[in-house]
Amino acid sequence: MTIAHPSFSTRSCRYGTEALREAALLIRAGEPVAVPTETVYGLAADATDSNAVAAIYSAKGRPSFNPLIVHVADRAMAERLADFSPVASVLADRFWPGPLTLVLPVRSDSGLSPLVTAGLPTVALRLPAHPAMRALIRESGCPLAAPSANRSGSISPTCAEHVLASLGGKIRMILDEGPTSEGLESTIVAPAEDRVRLLRPGPVTTAMLEEATGLPVIVTDDGKIEAPGQLESHYAPSKPVRLNALRAEKDEYLIGFGLMPCHINLSQEADMREAAAHLFAALHFADASAATRIAVAPIPPDGIGAAINDRLRRAAA
């Protein structure tokens, strides 16, 4: 028996009062909507409705063992969903709203769909800084599960055009508020009493976490899937990717960094935050080019460079 997946006419609407109202109506009807955050565009649906969460997995072709981040409008909403330890509270005070996701014990009375946690006793929570996502949560009246708005495993979207190219026909609506500012997905951590476990690097760096908590940050990579972005192959273009390339070989599209000959440059001034903001857009350009392969210049591993290199390693896997 063949299951027919629905096909929609996907509309991209500029963010504003009318578009927000329409997006919230779709959310309340159990449909996912693409919406910007400060990191990347997310595919948002009601995190308390299993059918709505299943629609995210279906649109993305995402494996159901991969948990989702739940986005909240404020701290009070977050505390109704998960138990906050003193360390978790310190991190939320310091970095929320912003690009930090906290993996915390889920409350038994949270009302969240079990599909959101992928059967784990924890939930990944984030209070985003982008006004469009926070407004959509408030207008919808529920926390929103929202992975990146793209086919599972492919390059993350940093503008509405990327979403349309990846999920056109799979969802009804994209809220368009221009390019995202950070350009990389959030840092994900699991705070404990004596340490902070880093599950995915991102804009909030290890040094920032250590400074805020006074605790050591331990990188966790034991193969267990506890949070989004931990699959070995992820953020991947359709073409082979070669890392640490100083020049383009035949049939390669070279993504540069710093002053160097290349097809597109993440940052001529070697500014790491600029490079992070431009990374996924550059990968989209390279994937759409006539070249059959992609090469990427070396990126220093310091600070947010750790997150950039994490995404590149998974893109090349």
Tab-separated table of C-alpha atoms in Angstrom:
chain	number	residue	atom	x	y	z
A	1	MET	CA	0.000	0.000	0.000
A	2	THR	CA	1.390	3.402	-1.004
A	3	ILE	CA	0.790	6.350	1.311
A	4	ALA	CA	0.170	9.587	-0.597
A	5	HIS	CA	1.892	12.587	0.959
A	6	PRO	CA	-0.029	15.855	0.645
A	7	SER	CA	1.239	18.464	-1.789
A	8	PHE	CA	0.538	22.127	-1.095
A	9	SER	CA	0.869	25.413	-2.891
A	10	THR	CA	3.495	27.085	-0.695
A	11	ARG	CA	3.068	30.833	-0.132
A	12	SER	CA	5.885	33.064	1.065
A	13	CYS	CA	4.412	36.026	2.973
A	14	ARG	CA	6.219	39.083	4.324
A	15	TYR	CA	6.070	39.149	8.113
A	16	GLY	CA	3.392	41.498	9.445
A	17	THR	CA	0.128	41.525	11.383
A	18	GLU	CA	-1.990	39.773	8.732
A	19	ALA	CA	0.639	37.155	7.891
A	20	LEU	CA	1.202	36.453	11.589
A	21	ARG	CA	-2.512	35.943	12.167
A	22	GLU	CA	-2.762	33.568	9.206
A	23	ALA	CA	0.315	31.617	10.366
A	24	ALA	CA	-1.179	31.227	13.867
A	25	LEU	CA	-4.440	29.915	12.383
A	26	LEU	CA	-2.460	27.258	10.500
A	27	ILE	CA	-0.575	26.335	13.686
A	28	ARG	CA	-3.835	25.969	15.623
A	29	ALA	CA	-5.187	23.797	12.782
A	30	GLY	CA	-2.240	21.423	13.261
A	31	GLU	CA	-0.146	22.533	10.276
A	32	PRO	CA	3.557	23.440	10.311
A	33	VAL	CA	4.669	26.936	9.246
A	34	ALA	CA	8.192	28.112	8.342
A	35	VAL	CA	9.284	31.074	10.471
A	36	PRO	CA	12.590	32.908	11.011
A	37	THR	CA	14.596	32.822	14.210
A	38	GLU	CA	17.893	34.640	14.753
A	39	THR	CA	19.746	31.374	13.954
A	40	VAL	CA	18.050	29.753	10.936
A	41	TYR	CA	14.476	29.450	9.640
A	42	GLY	CA	12.465	26.901	11.633
A	43	LEU	CA	9.537	24.666	10.690
A	44	ALA	CA	7.168	25.320	13.583
A	45	ALA	CA	4.165	23.348	14.833
A	46	ASP	CA	2.223	22.934	18.078
A	47	ALA	CA	4.551	20.982	20.399
A	48	THR	CA	1.560	19.632	22.383
A	49	ASP	CA	-0.168	18.085	19.333
A	50	SER	CA	1.290	14.764	18.159
A	51	ASN	CA	-0.386	15.010	14.743
A	52	ALA	CA	1.122	18.475	14.220
A	53	VAL	CA	4.588	17.266	15.284
A	54	ALA	CA	4.221	14.251	12.968
A	55	ALA	CA	3.526	16.712	10.131
A	56	ILE	CA	6.974	18.285	10.770
A	57	TYR	CA	8.666	14.892	10.523
A	58	SER	CA	6.695	14.108	7.353
A	59	ALA	CA	7.479	17.424	5.604
A	60	LYS	CA	11.187	17.178	6.435
A	61	GLY	CA	11.570	13.418	5.959
A	62	ARG	CA	13.167	13.500	9.437
A	63	PRO	CA	13.918	10.325	11.432
A	64	SER	CA	11.642	10.082	14.482
A	65	PHE	CA	14.521	9.131	16.817
A	66	ASN	CA	15.875	12.682	16.373
A	67	PRO	CA	14.334	14.974	19.044
A	68	LEU	CA	13.075	18.493	18.352
A	69	ILE	CA	13.758	21.845	20.030
A	70	VAL	CA	10.708	23.382	21.678
A	71	HIS	CA	10.590	27.181	21.414
A	72	VAL	CA	8.918	29.242	24.140
A	73	ALA	CA	7.745	32.863	24.377
A	74	ASP	CA	9.055	33.492	27.891
A	75	ARG	CA	10.707	31.923	30.921
A	76	ALA	CA	7.372	31.115	32.605
A	77	MET	CA	6.338	28.951	29.637
A	78	ALA	CA	9.693	27.155	29.771
A	79	GLU	CA	9.314	26.396	33.487
A	80	ARG	CA	5.907	24.790	32.859
A	81	LEU	CA	7.609	22.321	30.495
A	82	ALA	CA	10.869	21.369	32.259
A	83	ASP	CA	12.616	21.317	35.626
A	84	PHE	CA	15.288	24.027	35.941
A	85	SER	CA	18.347	23.312	38.086
A	86	PRO	CA	20.335	26.234	39.570
A	87	VAL	CA	22.897	25.922	36.725
A	88	ALA	CA	20.133	25.872	34.100
A	89	SER	CA	18.659	29.010	35.660
A	90	VAL	CA	22.032	30.779	35.502
A	91	LEU	CA	22.355	29.912	31.787
A	92	ALA	CA	18.797	31.047	31.023
A	93	ASP	CA	19.349	34.312	32.917
A	94	ARG	CA	22.540	34.977	30.946
A	95	PHE	CA	21.704	33.831	27.405
A	96	TRP	CA	17.907	33.973	26.974
A	97	PRO	CA	16.452	35.246	24.755
A	98	GLY	CA	19.146	34.027	22.370
A	99	PRO	CA	20.822	31.144	20.549
A	100	LEU	CA	21.202	28.718	23.480
A	101	THR	CA	19.150	25.522	23.835
A	102	LEU	CA	18.922	23.839	27.250
A	103	VAL	CA	18.317	20.070	27.496
A	104	LEU	CA	16.410	19.621	30.779
A	105	PRO	CA	14.273	16.977	32.539
A	106	VAL	CA	10.788	17.158	31.055
A	107	ARG	CA	7.946	17.709	33.543
A	108	SER	CA	5.388	14.908	33.790
A	109	ASP	CA	2.600	17.495	33.430
A	110	SER	CA	4.214	19.384	30.508
A	111	GLY	CA	1.531	18.349	28.023
A	112	LEU	CA	4.200	17.994	25.307
A	113	SER	CA	3.809	15.410	22.587
A	114	PRO	CA	6.105	12.409	23.208
A	115	LEU	CA	7.211	12.782	19.568
A	116	VAL	CA	9.015	16.021	20.545
A	117	THR	CA	11.314	14.238	23.000
A	118	ALA	CA	11.766	11.104	20.815
A	119	GLY	CA	11.101	8.999	23.910
A	120	LEU	CA	13.817	10.654	26.018
A	121	PRO	CA	13.253	11.856	29.621
A	122	THR	CA	14.509	15.313	28.617
A	123	VAL	CA	13.303	18.154	26.421
A	124	ALA	CA	15.364	20.701	24.467
A	125	LEU	CA	14.095	24.239	25.175
A	126	ARG	CA	14.964	27.626	23.685
A	127	LEU	CA	13.695	31.172	24.150
A	128	PRO	CA	14.542	32.745	20.768
A	129	ALA	CA	15.532	36.384	20.327
A	130	HIS	CA	13.742	36.853	16.968
A	131	PRO	CA	10.487	38.825	17.360
A	132	ALA	CA	8.707	36.882	14.581
A	133	MET	CA	9.102	33.504	16.307
A	134	ARG	CA	8.161	34.872	19.737
A	135	ALA	CA	5.116	36.643	18.276
A	136	LEU	CA	4.006	33.428	16.541
A	137	ILE	CA	4.265	31.472	19.822
A	138	ARG	CA	2.140	34.099	21.613
A	139	GLU	CA	-0.407	34.368	18.788
A	140	SER	CA	-0.688	30.561	18.554
A	141	GLY	CA	-0.978	30.167	22.321
A	142	CYS	CA	1.327	27.151	22.550
A	143	PRO	CA	5.017	26.214	22.625
A	144	LEU	CA	6.330	25.475	19.135
A	145	ALA	CA	8.488	22.542	18.126
A	146	ALA	CA	10.707	23.862	15.342
A	147	PRO	CA	13.638	22.120	13.661
A	148	SER	CA	15.287	23.840	10.696
A	149	ALA	CA	12.903	24.378	7.765
A	150	ASN	CA	14.586	22.147	5.203
A	151	ARG	CA	14.700	18.514	4.103
A	152	SER	CA	16.277	16.422	6.836
A	153	GLY	CA	20.066	16.316	6.616
A	154	SER	CA	20.364	18.993	3.924
A	155	ILE	CA	21.748	22.555	4.173
A	156	SER	CA	19.983	24.692	6.783
A	157	PRO	CA	17.938	27.681	5.498
A	158	THR	CA	18.926	31.252	6.366
A	159	CYS	CA	16.330	32.990	4.166
A	160	ALA	CA	12.817	32.296	2.882
A	161	GLU	CA	14.142	31.397	-0.585
A	162	HIS	CA	16.150	28.513	0.896
A	163	VAL	CA	12.993	27.200	2.594
A	164	LEU	CA	10.979	27.404	-0.617
A	165	ALA	CA	13.668	25.556	-2.593
A	166	SER	CA	13.750	22.751	-0.027
A	167	LEU	CA	10.150	22.434	1.200
A	168	GLY	CA	8.089	23.998	-1.600
A	169	GLY	CA	4.938	21.885	-2.005
A	170	LYS	CA	5.386	20.293	1.448
A	171	ILE	CA	4.078	23.174	3.603
A	172	ARG	CA	1.478	25.896	3.097
A	173	MET	CA	3.241	29.002	4.379
A	174	ILE	CA	6.597	30.688	4.947
A	175	LEU	CA	6.808	33.832	7.095
A	176	ASP	CA	9.507	35.910	5.374
A	177	GLU	CA	11.453	38.375	7.531
A	178	GLY	CA	14.652	38.442	5.456
A	179	PRO	CA	17.986	36.717	6.195
A	180	THR	CA	18.751	35.445	9.683
A	181	SER	CA	21.429	37.248	11.717
A	182	GLU	CA	23.407	34.399	13.323
A	183	GLY	CA	23.292	31.936	10.433
A	184	LEU	CA	24.160	28.902	12.586
A	185	GLU	CA	21.832	26.803	14.734
A	186	SER	CA	21.800	27.335	18.480
A	187	THR	CA	24.341	25.969	20.910
A	188	ILE	CA	22.840	22.980	22.777
A	189	VAL	CA	23.913	22.112	26.333
A	190	ALA	CA	22.826	19.745	29.099
A	191	PRO	CA	23.642	21.481	32.408
A	192	ALA	CA	24.607	19.432	35.481
A	193	GLU	CA	25.606	20.432	39.026
A	194	ASP	CA	29.364	20.260	38.427
A	195	ARG	CA	29.709	20.695	34.649
A	196	VAL	CA	27.995	21.692	31.425
A	197	ARG	CA	27.811	19.059	28.672
A	198	LEU	CA	28.091	20.562	25.176
A	199	LEU	CA	25.883	18.584	22.778
A	200	ARG	CA	26.137	20.910	19.766
A	201	PRO	CA	28.436	23.933	19.361
A	202	GLY	CA	26.893	27.187	18.163
A	203	PRO	CA	26.932	30.981	18.595
A	204	VAL	CA	27.227	30.722	22.403
A	205	THR	CA	30.823	29.515	22.712
A	206	THR	CA	32.518	27.269	25.267
A	207	ALA	CA	34.339	30.268	26.761
A	208	MET	CA	31.035	32.133	27.193
A	209	LEU	CA	29.461	29.122	28.934
A	210	GLU	CA	32.434	28.700	31.289
A	211	GLU	CA	32.463	32.416	32.121
A	212	ALA	CA	28.738	32.419	32.913
A	213	THR	CA	28.698	29.311	35.128
A	214	GLY	CA	32.244	28.958	36.472
A	215	LEU	CA	31.986	25.266	35.511
A	216	PRO	CA	33.964	23.150	33.028
A	217	VAL	CA	32.336	22.537	29.647
A	218	ILE	CA	32.591	18.885	28.557
A	219	VAL	CA	32.150	17.981	24.882
A	220	THR	CA	29.817	14.981	24.609
A	221	ASP	CA	30.176	12.777	21.526
A	222	ASP	CA	29.406	9.204	22.598
A	223	GLY	CA	27.176	8.408	19.612
A	224	LYS	CA	23.913	8.727	21.570
A	225	ILE	CA	21.327	11.061	20.056
A	226	GLU	CA	20.232	13.404	22.873
A	227	ALA	CA	19.591	16.556	20.850
A	228	PRO	CA	19.201	17.807	17.266
A	229	GLY	CA	22.280	18.158	15.050
A	230	GLN	CA	24.147	15.127	16.415
A	231	LEU	CA	23.763	12.878	13.363
A	232	GLU	CA	27.136	12.180	11.733
A	233	SER	CA	25.940	13.298	8.283
A	234	HIS	CA	23.953	16.536	8.504
A	235	TYR	CA	23.713	20.024	6.932
A	236	ALA	CA	24.832	18.308	3.708
A	237	PRO	CA	24.721	19.652	0.133
A	238	SER	CA	24.047	17.252	-2.744
A	239	LYS	CA	27.702	17.441	-3.902
A	240	PRO	CA	30.886	16.060	-2.287
A	241	VAL	CA	32.588	18.518	0.080
A	242	ARG	CA	36.388	18.808	0.547
A	243	LEU	CA	37.585	20.666	3.637
A	244	ASN	CA	40.744	22.703	4.378
A	245	ALA	CA	41.222	23.553	0.692
A	246	LEU	CA	43.710	26.308	-0.169
A	247	ARG	CA	42.746	26.402	-3.849
A	248	ALA	CA	40.035	25.032	-6.117
A	249	GLU	CA	40.724	21.886	-8.075
A	250	LYS	CA	39.066	21.151	-11.404
A	251	ASP	CA	35.258	21.094	-11.193
A	252	GLU	CA	35.287	22.529	-7.645
A	253	TYR	CA	33.431	25.564	-6.301
A	254	LEU	CA	35.678	27.107	-3.645
A	255	ILE	CA	34.224	28.750	-0.534
A	256	GLY	CA	36.969	31.017	0.804
A	257	PHE	CA	37.848	32.656	4.111
A	258	GLY	CA	40.141	35.664	4.412
A	259	LEU	CA	41.994	37.160	1.457
A	260	MET	CA	42.244	34.414	-1.180
A	261	PRO	CA	41.027	33.658	-4.709
A	262	CYS	CA	37.680	31.856	-4.475
A	263	HIS	CA	34.163	31.733	-5.906
A	264	ILE	CA	32.485	33.089	-2.756
A	265	ASN	CA	34.027	34.350	0.470
A	266	LEU	CA	32.614	33.803	3.962
A	267	SER	CA	34.541	36.869	5.186
A	268	GLN	CA	37.367	38.662	3.392
A	269	GLU	CA	38.333	40.253	6.722
A	270	ALA	CA	38.443	36.786	8.361
A	271	ASP	CA	35.668	37.842	10.757
A	272	MET	CA	34.351	34.658	12.385
A	273	ARG	CA	30.828	35.934	13.127
A	274	GLU	CA	30.454	37.159	9.548
A	275	ALA	CA	31.639	33.753	8.341
A	276	ALA	CA	29.080	31.982	10.536
A	277	ALA	CA	26.267	34.200	9.248
A	278	HIS	CA	27.223	33.471	5.613
A	279	LEU	CA	28.092	29.745	5.878
A	280	PHE	CA	24.806	28.104	4.891
A	281	ALA	CA	24.036	30.688	2.186
A	282	ALA	CA	27.468	29.992	0.655
A	283	LEU	CA	26.802	26.245	0.719
A	284	HIS	CA	23.453	26.853	-1.038
A	285	PHE	CA	25.229	28.930	-3.744
A	286	ALA	CA	27.888	26.233	-4.176
A	287	ASP	CA	25.290	23.467	-4.397
A	288	ALA	CA	23.386	25.381	-7.100
A	289	SER	CA	26.534	26.095	-9.159
A	290	ALA	CA	27.661	24.227	-12.282
A	291	ALA	CA	30.625	22.735	-10.386
A	292	THR	CA	30.373	19.056	-9.476
A	293	ARG	CA	32.228	19.347	-6.158
A	294	ILE	CA	32.580	21.863	-3.310
A	295	ALA	CA	35.782	22.896	-1.535
A	296	VAL	CA	35.983	24.972	1.648
A	297	ALA	CA	38.989	26.922	2.931
A	298	PRO	CA	40.378	26.235	6.440
A	299	ILE	CA	38.447	27.940	9.245
A	300	PRO	CA	40.252	28.546	12.571
A	301	PRO	CA	38.715	26.421	15.365
A	302	ASP	CA	38.613	29.214	17.969
A	303	GLY	CA	35.358	30.543	19.443
A	304	ILE	CA	32.439	30.218	17.024
A	305	GLY	CA	34.893	28.561	14.611
A	306	ALA	CA	34.222	25.351	16.556
A	307	ALA	CA	30.571	25.526	15.493
A	308	ILE	CA	31.454	26.370	11.868
A	309	ASN	CA	33.843	23.404	11.691
A	310	ASP	CA	31.251	21.125	13.306
A	311	ARG	CA	28.735	21.970	10.561
A	312	LEU	CA	31.375	21.584	7.822
A	313	ARG	CA	32.546	18.193	9.141
A	314	ARG	CA	28.980	16.880	9.128
A	315	ALA	CA	28.356	18.408	5.658
A	316	ALA	CA	31.397	16.509	4.341
A	317	ALA	CA	30.605	13.208	6.088
